[in-house]
């Protein structure tokens, strides 16, 4: 699915530069469910954003689904993002004046799908996350867990090969977090490749592999026995 070799990334800050990722090597195969862990500031989001083509690496190699990701125009990067990747964020990143259905349908618009097909597909995916009855509701009328499910439906609507999640349970209480994890595990059971950033051990143990970052270096990369989330919900 993806291959990263000797990835380096720095940010310029006030005349000097902050070396954030210092030679990352990471390979993720189809169907994996991987957690990236590390303390705040260790470079987790930077790595996820580079993998998500939201940010660019300075040096090294990144190959996604056989395609070298390098010097892409903004247009091409957007095309690949739409085609390959789905995103979930801690803060859901839904559009607050659009209802659940419209939020899920939006990425399909950028795929050039007709209005009728967008509506149908969006409703199907809302149904899959158990929110068909909430299609007409705005984000402010939904709970945190429901909003994260809308965001998951939106991420899945375009059928991405890889689902990227940055602290997807970071804004949710424990029970709701486990509900979301149970859902993400089910997606992985169905074959979706998942890469998520978390700093919670219990959430990381619900993945199948944990990559630990410290100061921009991978300190540990181990397979784990996956704890099933549905036993808690
Ligand atoms: P994490 O997600 O592990 O908390 P980040 O990847 O967000 O860490 O950040 C790693 C370091 O890079 C932090 O010190 C952060 O302040 C810095 N950083 C992140 N993004 C930028 C940016 N766009 N410009 C400058 N510094 C940044
Ligand atoms: Mg972060």
PDB file of N, CA and C in Angstrom, residues 64-130:
ATOM      1  N   UNK A  64       3.054   5.548  -2.911  1.00  0.00           N
ATOM      2  CA  UNK A  64       1.694   5.190  -2.506  1.00  0.00           C
ATOM      3  C   UNK A  64       1.042   4.380  -3.623  1.00  0.00           C
ATOM      4  N   UNK A  65       0.695   3.140  -3.294  1.00  0.00           N
ATOM      5  CA  UNK A  65       0.043   2.277  -4.271  1.00  0.00           C
ATOM      6  C   UNK A  65       0.848   2.239  -5.590  1.00  0.00           C
ATOM      7  N   UNK A  66       2.163   2.154  -5.451  1.00  0.00           N
ATOM      8  CA  UNK A  66       3.037   2.058  -6.617  1.00  0.00           C
ATOM      9  C   UNK A  66       3.408   3.385  -7.261  1.00  0.00           C
ATOM     10  N   UNK A  67       2.799   4.470  -6.789  1.00  0.00           N
ATOM     11  CA  UNK A  67       3.055   5.790  -7.387  1.00  0.00           C
ATOM     12  C   UNK A  67       4.028   6.602  -6.538  1.00  0.00           C
ATOM     13  N   UNK A  68       5.155   7.029  -7.102  1.00  0.00           N
ATOM     14  CA  UNK A  68       6.035   7.913  -6.342  1.00  0.00           C
ATOM     15  C   UNK A  68       5.357   9.269  -6.143  1.00  0.00           C
ATOM     16  N   UNK A  69       5.265   9.686  -4.874  1.00  0.00           N
ATOM     17  CA  UNK A  69       4.617  10.962  -4.556  1.00  0.00           C
ATOM     18  C   UNK A  69       5.715  12.019  -4.427  1.00  0.00           C
ATOM     19  N   UNK A  70       5.927  12.736  -5.469  1.00  0.00           N
ATOM     20  CA  UNK A  70       7.013  13.721  -5.476  1.00  0.00           C
ATOM     21  C   UNK A  70       6.712  14.835  -6.467  1.00  0.00           C
ATOM     22  N   UNK A  71       6.966  16.046  -6.063  1.00  0.00           N
ATOM     23  CA  UNK A  71       6.784  17.214  -6.936  1.00  0.00           C
ATOM     24  C   UNK A  71       5.446  17.203  -7.675  1.00  0.00           C
ATOM     25  N   UNK A  72       4.395  16.838  -6.972  1.00  0.00           N
ATOM     26  CA  UNK A  72       3.081  16.840  -7.619  1.00  0.00           C
ATOM     27  C   UNK A  72       2.539  18.267  -7.667  1.00  0.00           C
ATOM     28  N   UNK A  73       1.854  18.589  -8.738  1.00  0.00           N
ATOM     29  CA  UNK A  73       1.142  19.866  -8.774  1.00  0.00           C
ATOM     30  C   UNK A  73      -0.017  19.758  -7.783  1.00  0.00           C
ATOM     31  N   UNK A  74      -0.534  20.891  -7.355  1.00  0.00           N
ATOM     32  CA  UNK A  74      -1.645  20.898  -6.418  1.00  0.00           C
ATOM     33  C   UNK A  74      -2.839  20.131  -7.002  1.00  0.00           C
ATOM     34  N   UNK A  75      -3.009  20.267  -8.295  1.00  0.00           N
ATOM     35  CA  UNK A  75      -4.127  19.619  -8.970  1.00  0.00           C
ATOM     36  C   UNK A  75      -3.994  18.095  -8.940  1.00  0.00           C
ATOM     37  N   UNK A  76      -2.783  17.638  -9.233  1.00  0.00           N
ATOM     38  CA  UNK A  76      -2.531  16.199  -9.247  1.00  0.00           C
ATOM     39  C   UNK A  76      -2.622  15.626  -7.828  1.00  0.00           C
ATOM     40  N   UNK A  77      -2.088  16.358  -6.864  1.00  0.00           N
ATOM     41  CA  UNK A  77      -2.160  15.903  -5.478  1.00  0.00           C
ATOM     42  C   UNK A  77      -3.623  15.770  -5.048  1.00  0.00           C
ATOM     43  N   UNK A  78      -4.442  16.731  -5.428  1.00  0.00           N
ATOM     44  CA  UNK A  78      -5.869  16.694  -5.080  1.00  0.00           C
ATOM     45  C   UNK A  78      -6.545  15.487  -5.725  1.00  0.00           C
ATOM     46  N   UNK A  79      -6.152  15.211  -6.945  1.00  0.00           N
ATOM     47  CA  UNK A  79      -6.714  14.069  -7.670  1.00  0.00           C
ATOM     48  C   UNK A  79      -6.378  12.752  -6.962  1.00  0.00           C
ATOM     49  N   UNK A  80      -5.109  12.588  -6.601  1.00  0.00           N
ATOM     50  CA  UNK A  80      -4.670  11.379  -5.892  1.00  0.00           C
ATOM     51  C   UNK A  80      -5.336  11.269  -4.523  1.00  0.00           C
ATOM     52  N   UNK A  81      -5.420  12.415  -3.826  1.00  0.00           N
ATOM     53  CA  UNK A  81      -6.069  12.408  -2.510  1.00  0.00           C
ATOM     54  C   UNK A  81      -7.501  11.897  -2.627  1.00  0.00           C
ATOM     55  N   UNK A  82      -8.204  12.423  -3.609  1.00  0.00           N
ATOM     56  CA  UNK A  82      -9.593  12.011  -3.828  1.00  0.00           C
ATOM     57  C   UNK A  82      -9.718  10.545  -4.172  1.00  0.00           C
ATOM     58  N   UNK A  83      -8.748  10.074  -4.924  1.00  0.00           N
ATOM     59  CA  UNK A  83      -8.832   8.715  -5.448  1.00  0.00           C
ATOM     60  C   UNK A  83      -8.399   7.669  -4.417  1.00  0.00           C
ATOM     61  N   UNK A  84      -7.387   7.999  -3.619  1.00  0.00           N
ATOM     62  CA  UNK A  84      -6.770   7.000  -2.743  1.00  0.00           C
ATOM     63  C   UNK A  84      -7.124   7.115  -1.273  1.00  0.00           C
ATOM     64  N   UNK A  85      -7.417   8.347  -0.824  1.00  0.00           N
ATOM     65  CA  UNK A  85      -7.366   8.596   0.613  1.00  0.00           C
ATOM     66  C   UNK A  85      -8.663   9.107   1.206  1.00  0.00           C
ATOM     67  N   UNK A  86      -8.955   8.631   2.414  1.00  0.00           N
ATOM     68  CA  UNK A  86     -10.038   9.186   3.213  1.00  0.00           C
ATOM     69  C   UNK A  86      -9.452   9.695   4.513  1.00  0.00           C
ATOM     70  N   UNK A  87      -9.989  10.795   5.023  1.00  0.00           N
ATOM     71  CA  UNK A  87      -9.446  11.404   6.242  1.00  0.00           C
ATOM     72  C   UNK A  87     -10.498  11.493   7.341  1.00  0.00           C
ATOM     73  N   UNK A  88     -10.049  11.234   8.573  1.00  0.00           N
ATOM     74  CA  UNK A  88     -10.873  11.515   9.752  1.00  0.00           C
ATOM     75  C   UNK A  88     -10.002  12.305  10.723  1.00  0.00           C
ATOM     76  N   UNK A  89     -10.604  13.321  11.337  1.00  0.00           N
ATOM     77  CA  UNK A  89      -9.839  14.172  12.249  1.00  0.00           C
ATOM     78  C   UNK A  89     -10.486  14.180  13.635  1.00  0.00           C
ATOM     79  N   UNK A  90      -9.687  14.578  14.618  1.00  0.00           N
ATOM     80  CA  UNK A  90     -10.169  14.677  15.993  1.00  0.00           C
ATOM     81  C   UNK A  90     -11.405  15.574  16.094  1.00  0.00           C
ATOM     82  N   UNK A  91     -11.376  16.683  15.351  1.00  0.00           N
ATOM     83  CA  UNK A  91     -12.448  17.674  15.465  1.00  0.00           C
ATOM     84  C   UNK A  91     -13.502  17.525  14.361  1.00  0.00           C
ATOM     85  N   UNK A  92     -13.541  16.354  13.734  1.00  0.00           N
ATOM     86  CA  UNK A  92     -14.537  15.965  12.725  1.00  0.00           C
ATOM     87  C   UNK A  92     -14.412  16.736  11.407  1.00  0.00           C
ATOM     88  N   UNK A  93     -14.135  18.054  11.515  1.00  0.00           N
ATOM     89  CA  UNK A  93     -14.020  18.900  10.308  1.00  0.00           C
ATOM     90  C   UNK A  93     -15.215  18.803   9.367  1.00  0.00           C
ATOM     91  N   UNK A  94     -16.405  18.801   9.952  1.00  0.00           N
ATOM     92  CA  UNK A  94     -17.612  18.853   9.118  1.00  0.00           C
ATOM     93  C   UNK A  94     -17.939  20.317   8.836  1.00  0.00           C
ATOM     94  N   UNK A  95     -18.688  20.537   7.776  1.00  0.00           N
ATOM     95  CA  UNK A  95     -19.114  21.904   7.465  1.00  0.00           C
ATOM     96  C   UNK A  95     -20.394  22.178   8.241  1.00  0.00           C
ATOM     97  N   UNK A  96     -20.351  23.208   9.108  1.00  0.00           N
ATOM     98  CA  UNK A  96     -21.414  23.330  10.111  1.00  0.00           C
ATOM     99  C   UNK A  96     -22.760  23.795   9.571  1.00  0.00           C
ATOM    100  N   UNK A  97     -22.772  24.403   8.388  1.00  0.00           N
ATOM    101  CA  UNK A  97     -24.063  24.827   7.831  1.00  0.00           C
ATOM    102  C   UNK A  97     -24.616  23.814   6.828  1.00  0.00           C
ATOM    103  N   UNK A  98     -23.936  22.676   6.690  1.00  0.00           N
ATOM    104  CA  UNK A  98     -24.463  21.615   5.825  1.00  0.00           C
ATOM    105  C   UNK A  98     -24.924  20.448   6.696  1.00  0.00           C
ATOM    106  N   UNK A  99     -26.018  19.809   6.298  1.00  0.00           N
ATOM    107  CA  UNK A  99     -26.499  18.675   7.079  1.00  0.00           C
ATOM    108  C   UNK A  99     -25.632  17.433   6.818  1.00  0.00           C
ATOM    109  N   UNK A 100     -25.943  16.366   7.556  1.00  0.00           N
ATOM    110  CA  UNK A 100     -25.119  15.156   7.497  1.00  0.00           C
ATOM    111  C   UNK A 100     -25.007  14.633   6.062  1.00  0.00           C
ATOM    112  N   UNK A 101     -26.145  14.571   5.386  1.00  0.00           N
ATOM    113  CA  UNK A 101     -26.150  14.053   4.010  1.00  0.00           C
ATOM    114  C   UNK A 101     -25.278  14.907   3.086  1.00  0.00           C
ATOM    115  N   UNK A 102     -25.423  16.232   3.200  1.00  0.00           N
ATOM    116  CA  UNK A 102     -24.637  17.139   2.346  1.00  0.00           C
ATOM    117  C   UNK A 102     -23.142  17.028   2.645  1.00  0.00           C
ATOM    118  N   UNK A 103     -22.806  16.855   3.936  1.00  0.00           N
ATOM    119  CA  UNK A 103     -21.398  16.692   4.286  1.00  0.00           C
ATOM    120  C   UNK A 103     -20.808  15.433   3.647  1.00  0.00           C
ATOM    121  N   UNK A 104     -21.574  14.350   3.692  1.00  0.00           N
ATOM    122  CA  UNK A 104     -21.069  13.094   3.128  1.00  0.00           C
ATOM    123  C   UNK A 104     -20.999  13.183   1.598  1.00  0.00           C
ATOM    124  N   UNK A 105     -21.938  13.923   1.016  1.00  0.00           N
ATOM    125  CA  UNK A 105     -22.009  14.012  -0.451  1.00  0.00           C
ATOM    126  C   UNK A 105     -20.923  14.905  -1.049  1.00  0.00           C
ATOM    127  N   UNK A 106     -20.381  15.805  -0.236  1.00  0.00           N
ATOM    128  CA  UNK A 106     -19.467  16.821  -0.776  1.00  0.00           C
ATOM    129  C   UNK A 106     -18.255  16.261  -1.553  1.00  0.00           C
ATOM    130  N   UNK A 107     -17.506  15.294  -1.001  1.00  0.00           N
ATOM    131  CA  UNK A 107     -16.354  14.790  -1.762  1.00  0.00           C
ATOM    132  C   UNK A 107     -16.755  14.142  -3.086  1.00  0.00           C
ATOM    133  N   UNK A 108     -17.987  13.666  -3.159  1.00  0.00           N
ATOM    134  CA  UNK A 108     -18.452  13.034  -4.404  1.00  0.00           C
ATOM    135  C   UNK A 108     -18.661  14.081  -5.493  1.00  0.00           C
ATOM    136  N   UNK A 109     -19.010  15.283  -5.047  1.00  0.00           N
ATOM    137  CA  UNK A 109     -19.125  16.407  -5.981  1.00  0.00           C
ATOM    138  C   UNK A 109     -17.784  16.625  -6.690  1.00  0.00           C
ATOM    139  N   UNK A 110     -16.700  16.549  -5.894  1.00  0.00           N
ATOM    140  CA  UNK A 110     -15.368  16.763  -6.481  1.00  0.00           C
ATOM    141  C   UNK A 110     -14.934  15.603  -7.365  1.00  0.00           C
ATOM    142  N   UNK A 111     -15.647  14.501  -7.269  1.00  0.00           N
ATOM    143  CA  UNK A 111     -15.380  13.381  -8.182  1.00  0.00           C
ATOM    144  C   UNK A 111     -16.195  13.512  -9.461  1.00  0.00           C
ATOM    145  N   UNK A 112     -16.991  14.558  -9.543  1.00  0.00           N
ATOM    146  CA  UNK A 112     -17.769  14.806 -10.747  1.00  0.00           C
ATOM    147  C   UNK A 112     -19.018  13.951 -10.863  1.00  0.00           C
ATOM    148  N   UNK A 113     -19.498  13.461  -9.725  1.00  0.00           N
ATOM    149  CA  UNK A 113     -20.680  12.597  -9.749  1.00  0.00           C
ATOM    150  C   UNK A 113     -21.954  13.443  -9.855  1.00  0.00           C
ATOM    151  N   UNK A 114     -22.981  12.908 -10.494  1.00  0.00           N
ATOM    152  CA  UNK A 114     -24.230  13.657 -10.652  1.00  0.00           C
ATOM    153  C   UNK A 114     -24.908  13.830  -9.289  1.00  0.00           C
ATOM    154  N   UNK A 115     -25.790  14.829  -9.208  1.00  0.00           N
ATOM    155  CA  UNK A 115     -26.432  15.152  -7.942  1.00  0.00           C
ATOM    156  C   UNK A 115     -27.205  13.963  -7.373  1.00  0.00           C
ATOM    157  N   UNK A 116     -27.940  13.284  -8.261  1.00  0.00           N
ATOM    158  CA  UNK A 116     -28.762  12.161  -7.828  1.00  0.00           C
ATOM    159  C   UNK A 116     -27.885  11.028  -7.287  1.00  0.00           C
ATOM    160  N   UNK A 117     -26.797  10.720  -8.006  1.00  0.00           N
ATOM    161  CA  UNK A 117     -25.891   9.668  -7.564  1.00  0.00           C
ATOM    162  C   UNK A 117     -25.216  10.018  -6.237  1.00  0.00           C
ATOM    163  N   UNK A 118     -24.881  11.313  -6.108  1.00  0.00           N
ATOM    164  CA  UNK A 118     -24.252  11.769  -4.858  1.00  0.00           C
ATOM    165  C   UNK A 118     -25.181  11.533  -3.672  1.00  0.00           C
ATOM    166  N   UNK A 119     -26.435  11.930  -3.848  1.00  0.00           N
ATOM    167  CA  UNK A 119     -27.421  11.793  -2.773  1.00  0.00           C
ATOM    168  C   UNK A 119     -27.603  10.322  -2.386  1.00  0.00           C
ATOM    169  N   UNK A 120     -27.715   9.489  -3.413  1.00  0.00           N
ATOM    170  CA  UNK A 120     -27.937   8.060  -3.182  1.00  0.00           C
ATOM    171  C   UNK A 120     -26.766   7.437  -2.446  1.00  0.00           C
ATOM    172  N   UNK A 121     -25.582   7.745  -2.941  1.00  0.00           N
ATOM    173  CA  UNK A 121     -24.386   7.172  -2.353  1.00  0.00           C
ATOM    174  C   UNK A 121     -24.172   7.679  -0.924  1.00  0.00           C
ATOM    175  N   UNK A 122     -24.402   8.967  -0.723  1.00  0.00           N
ATOM    176  CA  UNK A 122     -24.226   9.547   0.605  1.00  0.00           C
ATOM    177  C   UNK A 122     -25.196   8.904   1.601  1.00  0.00           C
ATOM    178  N   UNK A 123     -26.417   8.689   1.155  1.00  0.00           N
ATOM    179  CA  UNK A 123     -27.415   8.081   2.032  1.00  0.00           C
ATOM    180  C   UNK A 123     -27.030   6.635   2.365  1.00  0.00           C
ATOM    181  N   UNK A 124     -26.517   5.942   1.375  1.00  0.00           N
ATOM    182  CA  UNK A 124     -26.054   4.572   1.595  1.00  0.00           C
ATOM    183  C   UNK A 124     -24.968   4.535   2.680  1.00  0.00           C
ATOM    184  N   UNK A 125     -24.006   5.448   2.576  1.00  0.00           N
ATOM    185  CA  UNK A 125     -22.903   5.439   3.544  1.00  0.00           C
ATOM    186  C   UNK A 125     -23.337   5.930   4.924  1.00  0.00           C
ATOM    187  N   UNK A 126     -24.292   6.862   4.958  1.00  0.00           N
ATOM    188  CA  UNK A 126     -24.853   7.257   6.252  1.00  0.00           C
ATOM    189  C   UNK A 126     -25.564   6.072   6.897  1.00  0.00           C
ATOM    190  N   UNK A 127     -26.228   5.283   6.075  1.00  0.00           N
ATOM    191  CA  UNK A 127     -26.890   4.077   6.559  1.00  0.00           C
ATOM    192  C   UNK A 127     -25.876   3.098   7.146  1.00  0.00           C
ATOM    193  N   UNK A 128     -24.751   2.974   6.491  1.00  0.00           N
ATOM    194  CA  UNK A 128     -23.718   2.048   6.971  1.00  0.00           C
ATOM    195  C   UNK A 128     -23.178   2.424   8.340  1.00  0.00           C
ATOM    196  N   UNK A 129     -23.158   3.728   8.636  1.00  0.00           N
ATOM    197  CA  UNK A 129     -22.719   4.131   9.982  1.00  0.00           C
ATOM    198  C   UNK A 129     -23.907   4.304  10.934  1.00  0.00           C
ATOM    199  N   UNK A 130     -25.078   3.843  10.479  1.00  0.00           N
ATOM    200  CA  UNK A 130     -26.251   3.833  11.356  1.00  0.00           C
ATOM    201  C   UNK A 130     -26.934   5.180  11.530  1.00  0.00           C
TER     202      UNK A 130
END
